[in-house]
Coordinates of C-alpha atoms and ligand atoms in Angstrom, one line a residue:
M1 CA -8.4 5.7 31.5
N2 CA -9.8 7.6 34.5
K3 CA -12.2 10.1 33.1
K4 CA -12.2 12.2 36.3
K5 CA -8.5 12.8 35.8
S6 CA -8.9 13.8 32.2
A7 CA -11.1 16.8 32.8
P8 CA -10.6 19.4 30.1
V9 CA -8.4 22.3 31.1
T10 CA -9.6 25.8 30.8
E11 CA -8.0 28.1 28.2
G12 CA -5.1 30.2 29.4
N13 CA -5.0 28.6 32.9
E14 CA -1.4 29.2 34.1
A15 CA -1.6 26.3 36.5
N16 CA -2.3 23.9 33.6
R17 CA 0.6 25.0 31.5
A18 CA 2.7 21.9 31.0
K19 CA 6.4 22.0 31.8
A20 CA 8.6 20.4 29.2
P21 CA 9.5 17.0 30.6
S22 CA 12.8 15.3 30.1
A23 CA 13.3 12.4 27.8
E24 CA 12.9 10.0 30.7
N25 CA 9.5 11.3 31.7
G26 CA 7.9 11.5 28.3
G27 CA 10.1 13.9 26.3
T28 CA 8.9 12.4 22.9
T29 CA 5.3 12.4 24.0
Y30 CA 5.8 16.0 25.1
A31 CA 7.2 17.0 21.7
L32 CA 4.1 15.5 20.1
F33 CA 1.9 17.3 22.5
S34 CA 3.7 20.6 21.7
S35 CA 3.4 20.0 18.0
L36 CA -0.4 20.1 18.5
D37 CA -0.5 23.0 21.0
R38 CA -1.5 25.8 18.7
T39 CA -1.6 28.6 21.2
G40 CA 1.5 27.7 23.2
Q41 CA -0.6 27.7 26.4
G42 CA 0.2 24.1 27.2
E43 CA -3.1 22.6 26.0
V44 CA -4.3 20.8 22.9
L45 CA -7.8 21.0 21.4
V46 CA -9.2 17.5 21.3
A47 CA -10.5 18.0 17.7
D48 CA -6.9 18.8 16.6
L49 CA -5.6 15.5 18.1
A50 CA -8.5 13.5 16.5
F51 CA -7.9 15.3 13.1
A52 CA -4.2 14.6 13.2
L53 CA -5.0 10.9 13.1
E54 CA -8.0 11.1 10.8
R55 CA -6.0 12.9 8.1
L56 CA -3.6 10.0 8.2
G57 CA -6.5 7.6 7.4
L58 CA -6.9 6.4 11.0
G59 CA -10.5 6.7 12.1
N60 CA -13.0 5.6 14.7
D61 CA -13.8 2.5 12.7
D62 CA -10.3 1.2 13.3
P63 CA -10.5 -1.6 15.9
R64 CA -7.1 -0.5 17.3
L65 CA -8.5 2.9 18.0
F66 CA -11.9 2.0 19.4
S67 CA -11.0 3.1 23.0
F68 CA -9.0 6.1 21.8
F69 CA -12.0 7.5 19.9
A70 CA -14.4 6.5 22.7
E71 CA -12.3 8.6 25.1
I72 CA -12.3 11.5 22.5
D73 CA -16.1 11.3 22.3
A74 CA -16.3 11.3 26.0
L75 CA -14.2 14.4 26.3
G76 CA -15.9 16.2 23.4
R77 CA -14.0 17.5 20.4
G78 CA -14.2 21.1 21.6
A79 CA -12.4 20.3 24.9
R80 CA -8.9 21.3 25.6
I81 CA -6.6 18.9 27.3
D82 CA -3.3 19.3 29.2
F83 CA -0.2 17.1 28.8
N84 CA -1.2 14.6 31.5
T85 CA -4.6 14.0 29.8
F86 CA -2.9 13.8 26.5
Q87 CA -0.5 11.1 27.8
Q88 CA -3.4 9.1 29.3
L89 CA -5.3 9.4 26.0
I90 CA -2.6 8.2 23.7
K91 CA -1.8 5.3 26.1
T92 CA -5.0 3.6 24.8
S93 CA -3.0 2.8 21.6
P94 CA 0.5 4.1 22.3
I95 CA 2.5 2.6 19.5
L96 CA 0.1 3.4 16.7
V97 CA -0.8 6.9 17.9
Q98 CA 2.9 7.8 18.5
K99 CA 4.0 6.4 15.2
A100 CA 1.2 8.3 13.4
L101 CA 2.0 11.7 15.1
Q102 CA 5.7 11.2 14.4
K103 CA 4.9 10.7 10.7
Q104 CA 6.3 7.2 10.9
L105 CA 3.5 5.4 9.1
I106 CA 4.2 3.9 5.7
I107 CA 2.5 6.8 3.8
P108 CA 3.3 9.9 5.9
E109 CA 1.8 12.3 3.4
F110 CA -1.5 10.5 3.3
E111 CA -3.8 13.3 2.4
Q112 CA -1.7 14.1 -0.6
F113 CA -1.8 10.5 -1.7
R114 CA -5.6 10.3 -1.1
D115 CA -6.1 13.4 -3.2
D116 CA -4.1 12.0 -6.0
I117 CA -6.0 8.7 -6.0
K118 CA -9.2 10.8 -6.0
K119 CA -8.1 12.4 -9.2
I120 CA -7.4 9.1 -10.8
F121 CA -10.8 7.8 -9.6
A122 CA -12.6 10.8 -11.0
S123 CA -11.0 10.5 -14.4
I124 CA -11.6 6.8 -14.7
A125 CA -15.3 7.2 -13.7
K126 CA -15.8 8.8 -17.1
N127 CA -15.0 5.4 -18.8
T128 CA -18.4 3.7 -19.2
S129 CA -17.3 1.0 -21.6
G130 CA -17.6 -2.8 -20.9
K131 CA -20.4 -5.2 -20.2
V132 CA -21.7 -6.7 -17.0
A133 CA -21.2 -10.5 -16.7
D134 CA -24.5 -12.2 -17.5
Y135 CA -23.7 -15.9 -17.7
I136 CA -24.9 -16.0 -14.1
P137 CA -28.3 -14.3 -14.3
Q138 CA -28.1 -12.8 -10.9
L139 CA -24.8 -11.0 -11.7
A140 CA -26.5 -9.2 -14.6
K141 CA -29.0 -7.5 -12.2
V142 CA -26.5 -5.2 -10.5
D143 CA -26.4 -1.5 -11.4
P144 CA -23.6 -1.5 -14.0
N145 CA -22.4 2.1 -13.3
Q146 CA -21.3 1.5 -9.7
F147 CA -17.7 2.3 -8.9
G148 CA -15.8 2.1 -5.7
I149 CA -12.2 2.1 -4.5
S150 CA -10.8 1.4 -1.1
V151 CA -7.2 1.6 0.0
C152 CA -5.7 0.1 3.2
T153 CA -2.0 0.4 3.9
V154 CA 0.1 -2.1 5.9
D155 CA -0.2 0.3 8.8
G156 CA -4.0 0.3 8.5
Q157 CA -4.3 3.8 7.0
R158 CA -7.5 3.8 5.0
F159 CA -9.7 5.8 2.6
S160 CA -12.4 5.0 0.1
F161 CA -14.2 6.7 -2.7
G162 CA -17.5 6.1 -4.5
D163 CA -19.6 2.9 -3.9
S164 CA -17.0 1.4 -1.6
D165 CA -19.6 0.4 0.9
Q166 CA -21.8 -1.6 -1.5
L167 CA -21.9 -5.3 -1.2
F168 CA -20.9 -7.5 -4.2
S169 CA -20.2 -11.2 -4.5
I170 CA -16.4 -11.8 -4.4
Q171 CA -16.4 -14.5 -7.1
S172 CA -12.9 -15.4 -8.2
T173 CA -11.3 -13.2 -5.6
S174 CA -12.2 -16.1 -3.3
K175 CA -9.6 -18.2 -5.0
P176 CA -6.4 -16.9 -3.4
T177 CA -8.0 -17.4 0.0
S178 CA -9.1 -20.9 -0.7
Y179 CA -5.6 -21.7 -1.9
L180 CA -4.1 -20.2 1.3
I181 CA -6.5 -22.2 3.5
A182 CA -5.5 -25.4 1.7
L183 CA -1.8 -24.5 2.2
A184 CA -2.4 -23.8 5.9
L185 CA -4.2 -27.1 6.3
H186 CA -1.9 -29.3 4.3
G187 CA 1.3 -27.5 3.4
S188 CA 2.7 -26.7 0.0
E189 CA 4.0 -30.1 -0.9
K190 CA 0.6 -31.9 -0.6
V191 CA -1.4 -29.1 -2.2
H192 CA 0.9 -29.0 -5.2
R193 CA 0.7 -32.7 -5.7
H194 CA -2.8 -31.9 -6.8
V195 CA -2.5 -28.4 -8.4
G196 CA 0.2 -26.8 -10.5
R197 CA 1.7 -23.4 -10.6
E198 CA 1.7 -22.5 -14.3
P199 CA -0.6 -20.2 -16.2
S200 CA -2.9 -22.4 -18.2
G201 CA -3.0 -20.3 -21.4
H202 CA -6.7 -21.1 -21.5
S203 CA -9.8 -19.4 -20.2
F204 CA -10.5 -19.5 -16.5
N205 CA -13.2 -22.3 -16.8
A206 CA -11.5 -24.3 -19.6
I207 CA -11.7 -28.1 -19.3
T208 CA -8.0 -28.7 -19.3
L209 CA -5.3 -30.2 -17.0
D210 CA -1.5 -30.0 -17.1
G211 CA 0.9 -32.8 -18.1
H212 CA 0.6 -34.3 -14.6
N213 CA -3.2 -34.4 -14.7
R214 CA -3.4 -31.4 -12.3
P215 CA -5.3 -28.2 -12.7
H216 CA -2.7 -25.7 -14.0
N217 CA -3.0 -23.4 -11.0
P218 CA -5.3 -22.4 -8.1
M219 CA -6.4 -19.1 -9.7
I220 CA -8.6 -20.8 -12.3
N221 CA -11.8 -22.8 -11.7
A222 CA -10.3 -26.2 -11.9
G223 CA -7.6 -25.3 -9.3
A224 CA -10.1 -23.5 -7.0
I225 CA -12.5 -26.5 -7.0
L226 CA -9.5 -28.7 -6.2
C227 CA -8.5 -26.4 -3.3
S228 CA -12.1 -26.5 -2.0
S229 CA -11.9 -30.2 -1.9
L230 CA -8.9 -29.9 0.4
I231 CA -10.7 -27.7 3.0
N232 CA -11.6 -30.0 5.9
P233 CA -13.3 -32.7 3.8
E234 CA -13.9 -34.8 6.9
N235 CA -16.3 -32.1 8.3
D236 CA -19.9 -31.5 7.3
A237 CA -20.7 -28.9 4.7
A238 CA -21.9 -26.2 7.3
D239 CA -18.7 -26.5 9.3
R240 CA -16.5 -26.3 6.2
F241 CA -18.2 -23.1 5.0
D242 CA -18.0 -21.6 8.5
Y243 CA -14.3 -22.3 8.5
V244 CA -13.9 -20.4 5.3
L245 CA -16.2 -17.5 6.5
N246 CA -14.2 -17.3 9.8
T247 CA -11.0 -16.9 7.8
W248 CA -12.5 -14.1 5.7
Q249 CA -13.7 -12.4 8.8
R250 CA -10.1 -12.4 10.1
L251 CA -8.9 -11.1 6.7
F252 CA -11.5 -8.3 7.0
G253 CA -10.2 -7.2 10.4
G254 CA -13.1 -8.7 12.3
K255 CA -16.0 -7.7 10.0
R256 CA -18.3 -10.7 9.4
P257 CA -18.7 -11.3 5.6
D258 CA -22.2 -11.5 4.1
F259 CA -23.4 -14.3 1.9
N260 CA -25.6 -13.7 -1.2
N261 CA -27.9 -16.7 -1.4
S262 CA -29.5 -15.6 -4.7
I263 CA -26.1 -15.4 -6.3
Y264 CA -25.3 -18.8 -4.9
L265 CA -28.5 -20.4 -6.3
S266 CA -28.1 -18.6 -9.6
E267 CA -24.5 -19.8 -9.8
K268 CA -25.4 -23.3 -8.9
N269 CA -28.2 -23.5 -11.4
T270 CA -26.0 -22.3 -14.3
A271 CA -22.9 -24.2 -13.5
D272 CA -22.9 -26.9 -16.2
R273 CA -19.3 -26.0 -17.1
N274 CA -18.1 -26.3 -13.5
F275 CA -19.9 -29.6 -13.2
A276 CA -18.3 -30.8 -16.4
L277 CA -14.9 -29.7 -15.2
A278 CA -15.3 -31.5 -11.9
Y279 CA -16.4 -34.7 -13.5
F280 CA -13.5 -34.5 -15.9
M281 CA -11.2 -34.0 -12.9
R282 CA -12.7 -36.9 -11.1
E283 CA -12.2 -39.2 -14.2
K284 CA -8.6 -38.1 -14.3
K285 CA -8.2 -38.9 -10.5
V286 CA -7.3 -35.3 -9.7
F287 CA -9.1 -35.2 -6.4
P288 CA -7.6 -36.7 -3.3
P289 CA -9.4 -40.0 -2.4
E290 CA -11.2 -38.6 0.7
S291 CA -12.9 -35.8 -1.3
D292 CA -16.5 -35.7 -2.6
L293 CA -17.0 -34.0 -5.9
H294 CA -20.4 -32.5 -5.1
Q295 CA -19.3 -31.2 -1.8
A296 CA -16.2 -29.6 -3.3
L297 CA -18.3 -28.0 -6.0
D298 CA -20.8 -26.7 -3.5
L299 CA -18.2 -25.2 -1.3
Y300 CA -16.7 -23.6 -4.4
F301 CA -20.0 -22.0 -5.3
Q302 CA -20.5 -20.8 -1.7
C303 CA -17.0 -19.2 -1.7
C304 CA -17.9 -17.3 -4.9
S305 CA -21.1 -16.1 -3.3
I306 CA -19.5 -14.5 -0.2
S307 CA -20.4 -10.9 -0.2
A308 CA -18.2 -8.0 0.8
T309 CA -17.5 -4.3 0.1
C310 CA -14.5 -2.6 -1.4
E311 CA -13.6 -1.5 2.2
N312 CA -13.5 -5.2 3.3
M313 CA -11.6 -6.4 0.3
A314 CA -9.0 -3.7 0.7
V315 CA -8.3 -4.8 4.2
S316 CA -7.9 -8.4 3.1
A317 CA -5.6 -7.3 0.2
A318 CA -3.6 -5.3 2.8
T319 CA -3.3 -8.5 4.9
L320 CA -1.6 -10.1 2.0
A321 CA 0.6 -7.0 1.4
N322 CA 1.5 -7.3 5.1
A323 CA 2.7 -10.9 4.8
G324 CA -0.5 -12.4 6.3
I325 CA -1.0 -10.2 9.3
C326 CA -4.2 -8.1 9.3
P327 CA -3.1 -4.5 9.7
L328 CA -6.3 -3.6 11.7
T329 CA -6.0 -6.4 14.3
N330 CA -2.4 -7.6 14.1
D331 CA -3.9 -11.1 13.7
R332 CA -1.6 -13.4 11.8
V333 CA -4.1 -15.0 9.4
F334 CA -1.6 -16.8 7.2
E335 CA 2.0 -17.7 7.2
D336 CA 4.3 -15.4 5.3
G337 CA 5.7 -18.1 3.1
H338 CA 2.2 -19.1 2.0
V339 CA 1.4 -15.5 1.3
K340 CA 4.5 -15.3 -0.8
D341 CA 3.4 -18.4 -2.9
T342 CA -0.1 -16.9 -3.3
L343 CA 1.2 -13.5 -4.5
S344 CA 3.5 -15.2 -6.9
L345 CA 0.5 -17.0 -8.5
M346 CA -1.7 -13.9 -8.4
Y347 CA 1.2 -12.2 -10.3
S348 CA 1.3 -14.8 -13.0
C349 CA -2.3 -16.0 -13.2
G350 CA -4.6 -13.6 -11.3
M351 CA -6.1 -11.6 -14.2
Y352 CA -7.5 -14.2 -16.5
D353 CA -6.1 -14.1 -20.0
F354 CA -4.7 -10.6 -19.4
S355 CA -2.4 -11.9 -16.6
G356 CA 0.8 -11.6 -18.7
E357 CA -0.1 -8.1 -20.0
F358 CA -1.0 -7.1 -16.5
A359 CA 2.2 -8.3 -15.0
F360 CA 4.1 -6.4 -17.7
L361 CA 2.2 -3.2 -17.4
V362 CA 1.4 -3.1 -13.7
G363 CA 4.0 -5.4 -12.3
L364 CA 2.0 -6.3 -9.2
P365 CA 0.0 -9.3 -7.9
A366 CA -3.7 -8.9 -8.4
K367 CA -6.9 -11.0 -8.6
S368 CA -10.0 -10.3 -10.5
G369 CA -13.6 -11.6 -10.2
V370 CA -16.5 -11.6 -12.7
S371 CA -18.5 -9.3 -10.4
G372 CA -16.1 -6.6 -11.4
V373 CA -13.8 -6.6 -8.4
V374 CA -10.0 -6.4 -8.6
Q375 CA -7.8 -6.8 -5.6
L376 CA -4.4 -5.3 -6.0
V377 CA -1.5 -6.0 -3.6
I378 CA 1.5 -3.8 -3.3
P379 CA 3.7 -5.9 -1.0
N380 CA 4.8 -4.2 2.2
V381 CA 2.9 -1.1 1.3
M382 CA -0.9 -1.5 0.8
G383 CA -3.9 -3.4 -0.6
I384 CA -6.4 -1.8 -2.9
A385 CA -9.8 -3.0 -4.0
I386 CA -11.5 -1.6 -7.0
W387 CA -15.1 -2.6 -7.9
S388 CA -17.0 -1.7 -11.0
P389 CA -19.2 -4.3 -12.7
K390 CA -18.6 -3.6 -16.3
L391 CA -16.0 -6.1 -17.7
D392 CA -13.7 -6.1 -20.7
I393 CA -13.6 -9.1 -23.1
M394 CA -11.1 -10.8 -20.9
G395 CA -13.5 -10.7 -18.0
N396 CA -11.7 -8.0 -15.9
S397 CA -13.4 -4.9 -14.7
V398 CA -12.6 -2.1 -17.2
R399 CA -12.2 0.5 -14.6
G400 CA -10.3 -1.8 -12.3
V401 CA -7.6 -2.5 -14.9
E402 CA -7.5 1.1 -15.9
F403 CA -7.0 2.2 -12.3
C404 CA -4.1 -0.2 -11.8
I405 CA -2.4 1.1 -15.0
E406 CA -2.9 4.7 -14.0
L407 CA -1.6 4.1 -10.5
V408 CA 1.7 2.7 -11.6
K409 CA 2.1 5.5 -14.2
R410 CA 2.1 7.9 -11.3
Y411 CA 3.8 5.9 -8.5
N412 CA 6.8 3.6 -8.7
F413 CA 4.9 0.6 -7.4
H414 CA 5.7 -1.7 -10.4
T415 CA 8.0 -4.4 -9.0
Y416 CA 10.8 -3.5 -11.3
D417 CA 10.5 0.3 -10.9
T418 CA 13.1 -0.1 -8.2
L419 CA 15.7 -0.9 -10.9
I420 CA 15.4 2.6 -12.1
A421 CA 15.0 4.3 -8.7
G422 CA 16.6 7.8 -8.7
H423 CA 16.1 8.0 -12.4
S424 CA 12.4 7.6 -12.5
S425 CA 10.1 10.5 -12.7
K426 CA 7.4 8.7 -10.7
S427 CA 6.6 9.5 -7.1
D428 CA 7.0 7.3 -4.1
P429 CA 4.8 8.0 -1.2
R430 CA 6.5 5.5 1.1
L431 CA 8.4 6.5 4.2
R432 CA 10.8 3.6 3.7
V433 CA 12.1 5.3 0.6
N434 CA 12.4 8.6 2.3
Q435 CA 14.4 6.9 5.0
I436 CA 16.7 5.3 2.4
K437 CA 17.1 8.7 0.8
Q438 CA 17.8 10.2 4.2
E439 CA 20.4 7.4 4.9
G440 CA 21.9 8.1 1.5
A441 CA 22.2 11.8 2.4
V442 CA 23.8 10.9 5.7
Q443 CA 26.3 8.6 4.0
I444 CA 27.3 11.0 1.3
C445 CA 27.7 13.8 3.8
W446 CA 29.8 11.6 6.1
A447 CA 32.0 10.6 3.1
A448 CA 32.4 14.2 2.1
A449 CA 33.4 15.3 5.6
N450 CA 36.0 12.5 5.7
G451 CA 37.5 13.1 2.3
D452 CA 36.4 9.6 1.0
L453 CA 36.2 10.2 -2.7
S454 CA 35.7 6.6 -3.7
E455 CA 32.8 6.2 -1.3
I456 CA 31.2 9.3 -2.8
Q457 CA 31.6 7.9 -6.3
R458 CA 30.0 4.6 -5.2
L459 CA 27.1 6.4 -3.6
I460 CA 26.4 8.5 -6.6
A461 CA 26.6 5.5 -8.8
A462 CA 24.1 3.8 -6.5
G463 CA 21.6 6.7 -7.2
V464 CA 22.2 8.9 -4.2
D465 CA 21.5 12.5 -5.2
V466 CA 24.5 14.8 -4.5
K467 CA 22.0 17.6 -3.6
E468 CA 20.6 15.6 -0.7
A469 CA 21.0 17.3 2.6
D470 CA 21.2 15.9 6.2
Y471 CA 18.8 16.9 9.0
D472 CA 20.5 20.3 9.2
G473 CA 20.1 21.0 5.5
R474 CA 23.9 20.5 5.0
T475 CA 24.9 18.9 1.8
A476 CA 28.0 17.0 0.9
L477 CA 29.4 20.2 -0.6
H478 CA 29.0 22.1 2.6
L479 CA 30.9 19.4 4.5
A480 CA 33.7 19.0 1.9
A481 CA 34.0 22.8 1.8
S482 CA 34.2 23.1 5.6
E483 CA 36.9 20.4 5.7
G484 CA 38.9 21.8 2.8
H485 CA 38.7 18.7 0.6
D486 CA 39.2 20.4 -2.8
E487 CA 39.2 17.1 -4.8
I488 CA 35.8 16.3 -3.4
V489 CA 34.5 19.8 -3.9
K490 CA 35.6 19.5 -7.6
Y491 CA 34.0 16.1 -8.0
L492 CA 30.7 17.2 -6.4
L493 CA 30.5 20.3 -8.5
G494 CA 31.1 18.2 -11.6
H495 CA 28.2 16.0 -10.6
G496 CA 25.5 18.6 -10.1
A497 CA 26.1 19.8 -6.5
D498 CA 24.4 23.1 -5.9
L499 CA 26.6 26.1 -4.9
E500 CA 23.6 28.0 -3.8
S501 CA 22.2 25.4 -1.3
R502 CA 21.7 26.8 2.1
D503 CA 21.8 24.9 5.4
R504 CA 19.5 25.4 8.4
W505 CA 21.4 28.5 9.4
G506 CA 21.3 30.0 5.9
G507 CA 25.0 29.3 5.1
T508 CA 26.2 28.3 1.6
P509 CA 29.2 26.0 1.0
L510 CA 31.3 29.1 0.2
D511 CA 30.4 30.6 3.6
D512 CA 31.7 27.4 5.2
A513 CA 35.0 27.5 3.2
K514 CA 35.5 31.1 4.3
R515 CA 34.7 30.5 7.9
H516 CA 37.3 27.8 8.0
S517 CA 39.8 29.7 5.7
R518 CA 39.9 26.9 3.1
S519 CA 41.7 29.1 0.5
S520 CA 41.9 26.5 -2.3
V521 CA 38.2 25.7 -1.9
I522 CA 37.3 29.4 -1.9
E523 CA 39.3 29.8 -5.1
L524 CA 37.6 26.8 -6.7
I525 CA 34.0 27.9 -5.8
E526 CA 34.6 31.6 -6.7
G527 CA 36.2 30.5 -10.0
R528 CA 33.0 28.5 -10.7
T529 CA 30.7 31.3 -9.7
K530 CA 32.6 33.7 -12.0
K531 CA 32.5 31.3 -14.9
K532 CA 28.8 30.8 -14.3
S533 CA 28.1 34.5 -14.3
I534 CA 30.2 35.1 -17.4
S535 CA 28.4 32.4 -19.3
M536 CA 25.1 33.8 -18.0
E537 CA 26.1 37.2 -19.3
K538 CA 27.1 35.7 -22.7
R539 CA 23.7 34.0 -22.8
S540 CA 21.8 37.2 -22.0
D541 CA 23.9 39.0 -24.6
A542 CA 23.1 36.4 -27.1
A543 CA 19.4 36.6 -26.1
S544 CA 19.4 40.3 -26.6
C545 CA 20.9 40.0 -30.1
Y546 CA 18.1 37.7 -31.1
G547 CA 15.6 39.1 -28.8
S548 CA 13.5 40.9 -31.5
E549 CA 13.4 37.7 -33.5
V550 CA 12.2 35.7 -30.6
L551 CA 9.6 38.2 -29.7
N552 CA 8.3 38.4 -33.2
Ligands
LIG601 N1 -18.5 -18.1 -10.1 C1 -17.6 -18.0 -11.2 C2 -17.6 -19.2 -12.0 O1 -17.1 -20.3 -11.6 C3 -16.3 -17.5 -10.8 C4 -15.9 -16.7 -11.9 C5 -14.9 -15.7 -11.7 O2 -15.1 -14.7 -11.0 O3 -13.8 -15.9 -12.4 O4 -18.0 -19.3 -13.1

């Protein structure tokens, strides 16, 4: 962008007042500009534009918006810009900025969602139960009270609370990625010749194989060691680890992961169980012939010792939620089909011996690690990382699990909540659902206007609310009343339609019926209104009879 052209305009300068362009020359962009023009002077305060994005969780640490925010900084937040400058500015990231300003991101009311999560975070912070893992001495040295949460949506909207920028070793949350890398390198058929897809029913480090002499699944130690053996065994150890780190970097939206060498050494020095497991697997000829047991184990320890923050882990969870494409870079890290397989296994096996309970209660794929991290994936919506080191007896972060349970109590994110959509009292912050609702409203209004009773019955049975209104605030009852479809008016009234609802111009369904002289509809509605007021009178009579008793 040419900075000379984007000089701030001065307040109240008539010459700078933008003229409304037509649709062809930027009508939509102009509408967005106007929505931020607080004074109507044809200018927008740079701070308002920046804030409009920041409140949606899009900040200057978003790689897609680096140049946008660099331009903002160059202008200064106190500057005022005209329409031309505004156009130039949003051109640095046109689709994302337009989508955001048009409220087209997956969570349009992002601040409200963030405030809600903050409340859950604050209430869970009070829970201090659990015990830090100490079987790896270095893990026991962390401050047990730390607690962080980060959220990243499939549109890259982000927020974090607490210790979300503290590094921890990712431990078992490395397992889905090692499995995904193995799938990418060899395909599902070869990988599953060596590892199963069944919950083991035993602890994560149990020395056990399935009936085909395979580790039960890639989410437990045996399966993860096996997947490590499949990661470029022909290369030397350094290149193999670099390959894994590079993949994590892509999952983190470009942020290079750290590596905790003390954890790695501590892990390796106390890994008798993992050595025993690997020797047992070698005896049973579980490994492919080209692999070396010690190298596979070493890579496994290194993967567990990769260090990251909640912020990073939320972006990688969001990449899985987004079918393998990192929301911050649009980089396709993994194939969608492989992500689907991985999420299926996280769903059934990701939370140690609590996996079945977790699937039942939370209904979402997740993976837990002994450092106290939980990655939660809400497919097509967002990824969440929760980190708090104190674990329950199953080895899951106490606060991590509690957060997931609280989240799905409030929001209809459980996979099977959709079965009770429309009847559930839970909220849904997704635009997609708003769109479906809006589509439902349009359909029912259309059917009402056309006198199509059976279509209305079908829509109501499918969960469309009769009270839904179209963009003009007109309900099905308004339209049926306007068109004089008494059967439909009767049906809608019998199914909860609201006689008092007002459209954009303040008109009720009765006003519509009167305007179009629909005498039978007028009779019907007035009859209902009379009945309603008589029963209200009766009720208030009854209330006054018993009033003294109630008051006493
Ligand atoms: N490094 C751990 C082990 O193999 C991973 C444990 C975990 O997070 O489940 O013992």
